[in-house]
Tab-separated table of C-alpha atoms in Angstrom:
chain	number	residue	atom	x	y	z
A	113	MET	CA	-14.735	6.559	13.527
A	114	MET	CA	-12.061	9.054	12.600
A	115	THR	CA	-9.381	6.542	13.554
A	116	ILE	CA	-10.935	4.080	11.133
A	117	LEU	CA	-10.866	6.626	8.401
A	118	ARG	CA	-7.171	7.565	9.187
A	119	VAL	CA	-6.108	3.900	8.981
A	120	ALA	CA	-8.098	3.152	5.933
A	121	ASN	CA	-6.691	6.309	4.228
A	122	LEU	CA	-3.077	5.479	5.102
A	123	SER	CA	-3.530	1.902	3.960
A	124	LEU	CA	-4.245	3.369	0.430
A	125	LEU	CA	-0.667	4.710	0.497
A	126	VAL	CA	0.413	1.026	0.269
A	127	LEU	CA	-2.560	-0.315	-1.802
A	128	PHE	CA	-2.394	2.052	-4.675
A	129	PRO	CA	1.201	1.132	-5.765
A	130	ILE	CA	0.236	-2.532	-5.544
A	131	ALA	CA	-2.864	-1.781	-7.792
A	132	TRP	CA	-0.507	0.012	-10.253
A	133	PHE	CA	1.669	-3.094	-10.752
A	134	ALA	CA	-1.347	-5.618	-10.709
A	135	PRO	CA	-2.529	-7.007	-14.044
A	136	LEU	CA	-5.367	-5.024	-15.262
A	137	MET	CA	-5.975	-7.106	-18.259
A	138	ARG	CA	-4.521	-9.951	-20.318
A	139	ALA	CA	-4.252	-9.235	-23.965
A	140	GLY	CA	-2.946	-11.039	-27.040
A	141	LEU	CA	-3.124	-10.731	-30.850
A	142	LEU	CA	-4.489	-14.340	-31.357
A	143	PRO	CA	-5.467	-16.760	-28.737
A	144	LEU	CA	-2.742	-19.166	-30.144
A	145	PHE	CA	0.175	-16.918	-28.960
A	146	GLY	CA	-0.814	-16.486	-25.328
A	147	LEU	CA	-1.812	-13.365	-23.507
A	148	HIS	CA	0.426	-10.721	-22.075
A	149	GLU	CA	-0.557	-9.136	-18.694
A	150	ILE	CA	-0.832	-5.334	-18.807
A	151	SER	CA	-0.650	-3.230	-15.560
A	152	VAL	CA	-1.069	0.484	-15.095
A	153	ILE	CA	2.750	0.748	-15.049
A	154	SER	CA	3.465	-1.432	-18.158
A	155	GLY	CA	0.693	0.286	-20.078
A	156	MET	CA	2.281	3.773	-19.182
A	157	GLN	CA	5.779	2.461	-20.404
A	158	SER	CA	4.286	1.682	-23.635
A	159	LEU	CA	2.479	4.927	-23.898
A	160	TRP	CA	5.685	6.899	-23.215
A	161	GLU	CA	7.246	5.266	-26.177
A	162	SER	CA	4.231	5.852	-28.598
A	163	ASP	CA	2.149	8.934	-27.419
A	164	VAL	CA	3.825	11.253	-24.787
A	165	ALA	CA	0.669	13.453	-24.333
A	166	LEU	CA	-1.556	10.618	-23.466
A	167	ALA	CA	1.104	9.066	-21.213
A	168	LEU	CA	1.116	12.322	-19.308
A	169	LEU	CA	-2.724	12.277	-18.883
A	170	VAL	CA	-2.796	8.664	-17.794
A	171	THR	CA	0.108	9.351	-15.300
A	172	ALA	CA	-1.672	12.173	-13.947
A	173	PHE	CA	-4.980	10.333	-13.630
A	174	ALA	CA	-3.743	6.877	-12.414
A	175	LEU	CA	-0.816	7.926	-10.332
A	176	PHE	CA	-0.614	11.516	-9.231
A	177	ALA	CA	-4.312	12.216	-8.657
A	178	PRO	CA	-5.224	9.269	-6.325
A	179	TYR	CA	-1.910	9.576	-4.402
A	180	LEU	CA	-2.068	13.370	-3.850
A	181	LYS	CA	-5.644	13.012	-2.836
A	182	THR	CA	-4.659	10.310	-0.302
A	183	ILE	CA	-1.717	12.251	1.096
A	184	GLY	CA	-4.148	15.410	1.240
A	185	LEU	CA	-6.636	13.489	3.253
A	186	ALA	CA	-3.976	12.168	5.636
A	187	LEU	CA	-2.959	15.787	6.335
A	188	ILE	CA	-6.448	16.767	6.988
A	189	HIS	CA	-6.916	13.739	9.282
A	190	PHE	CA	-3.970	14.738	11.246
A	191	ASN	CA	-4.931	18.535	11.297
A	192	LEU	CA	-1.916	19.547	9.107
A	193	LEU	CA	-4.169	20.824	6.256
A	194	LYS	CA	-7.371	22.963	6.388
A	195	ARG	CA	-10.536	21.320	5.686
A	196	LYS	CA	-11.253	23.810	2.942
A	197	VAL	CA	-9.172	21.681	0.704
A	198	LEU	CA	-11.587	18.823	0.769
A	199	PRO	CA	-13.511	19.792	-2.317
A	200	ILE	CA	-10.272	19.871	-4.275
A	201	LEU	CA	-9.312	16.451	-3.068
A	202	SER	CA	-12.725	15.124	-4.003
A	203	TRP	CA	-12.223	16.380	-7.504
A	204	LEU	CA	-8.790	14.472	-7.545
A	205	GLY	CA	-10.620	11.253	-6.768
A	206	LYS	CA	-12.999	11.860	-9.756
A	207	LEU	CA	-10.015	12.235	-12.159
A	208	ALA	CA	-8.649	8.965	-10.936
A	209	MET	CA	-12.098	7.292	-11.628
A	210	ALA	CA	-11.905	8.719	-15.165
A	211	ASP	CA	-8.790	6.533	-15.585
A	212	VAL	CA	-10.759	3.371	-14.588
A	213	PHE	CA	-13.425	4.374	-17.196
A	214	LEU	CA	-10.769	4.768	-19.906
A	215	ILE	CA	-9.371	1.332	-19.091
A	216	ALA	CA	-12.755	-0.305	-19.302
A	217	LEU	CA	-13.365	1.522	-22.576
A	218	TYR	CA	-10.142	0.275	-24.141
A	219	ILE	CA	-11.256	-3.465	-23.043
A	220	VAL	CA	-14.766	-2.879	-24.699
A	221	VAL	CA	-13.192	-1.584	-27.965
A	222	ALA	CA	-10.502	-4.253	-28.057
A	223	LYS	CA	-13.151	-6.907	-27.480
A	224	GLY	CA	-15.445	-5.395	-30.160
A	225	VAL	CA	-12.790	-5.299	-32.899
A	226	GLY	CA	-12.274	-8.956	-32.507
A	227	ILE	CA	-8.646	-9.263	-33.847
A	228	GLY	CA	-7.123	-10.173	-30.586
A	229	LYS	CA	-8.307	-11.488	-27.160
A	230	VAL	CA	-8.675	-9.451	-23.989
A	231	GLU	CA	-9.456	-10.706	-20.553
A	232	THR	CA	-9.867	-8.479	-17.466
A	233	ALA	CA	-7.658	-9.449	-14.595
A	234	TRP	CA	-7.945	-8.908	-10.874
A	235	GLY	CA	-5.836	-5.663	-10.910
A	236	LEU	CA	-8.759	-3.738	-12.561
A	237	TYR	CA	-11.010	-4.548	-9.814
A	238	PHE	CA	-8.260	-3.919	-7.180
A	239	PHE	CA	-7.549	-0.599	-8.749
A	240	THR	CA	-11.209	0.190	-8.933
A	241	ALA	CA	-11.772	-0.556	-5.326
A	242	CYS	CA	-8.838	1.527	-4.170
A	243	ILE	CA	-10.369	4.467	-6.097
A	244	LEU	CA	-13.871	3.853	-4.749
A	245	ALA	CA	-12.429	3.444	-1.114
A	246	SER	CA	-10.718	6.803	-1.586
A	247	ILE	CA	-13.901	8.367	-2.639
A	248	VAL	CA	-15.875	6.926	0.356
A	249	ILE	CA	-13.134	7.836	2.829
A	250	SER	CA	-13.247	11.360	1.550
A	251	THR	CA	-16.982	11.603	1.621
A	252	LEU	CA	-17.105	10.285	5.303
A	253	THR	CA	-14.304	12.741	6.268
A	254	ALA	CA	-16.280	15.518	5.061
A	255	LYS	CA	-19.375	14.448	6.946
A	256	ARG	CA	-17.384	14.009	10.174
A	257	MET	CA	-15.632	17.349	10.031
């Protein structure tokens, strides 16, 4: 079982960057002009131009929190980090889940305004699955140790 957890966790080191570049949503001002795909990375690039504080927050939640958690779990799996760190790593996973909530909230707000068109894309589900997989892996790791 521990080998499966190790492999699943290490796979997240590859899957998270894919999720960051995957389209989260397609958005456009009017349906006539077509829709532009928005990913975590393209969204952060736009934020850096308009709101640096929010860009820092999103960068911490979407990039650093899940990746640091994955690296931390890998270190625990290979006995290079003490098990006492698991609660902190679990907290990092919850921060990443907050980012998924914010993205979903933006989609709901944009749809509610009705000016433009917003569609969810496969990347939102992929990113969410990566975050949930990370939470499950850390929970099972805590139970196994």
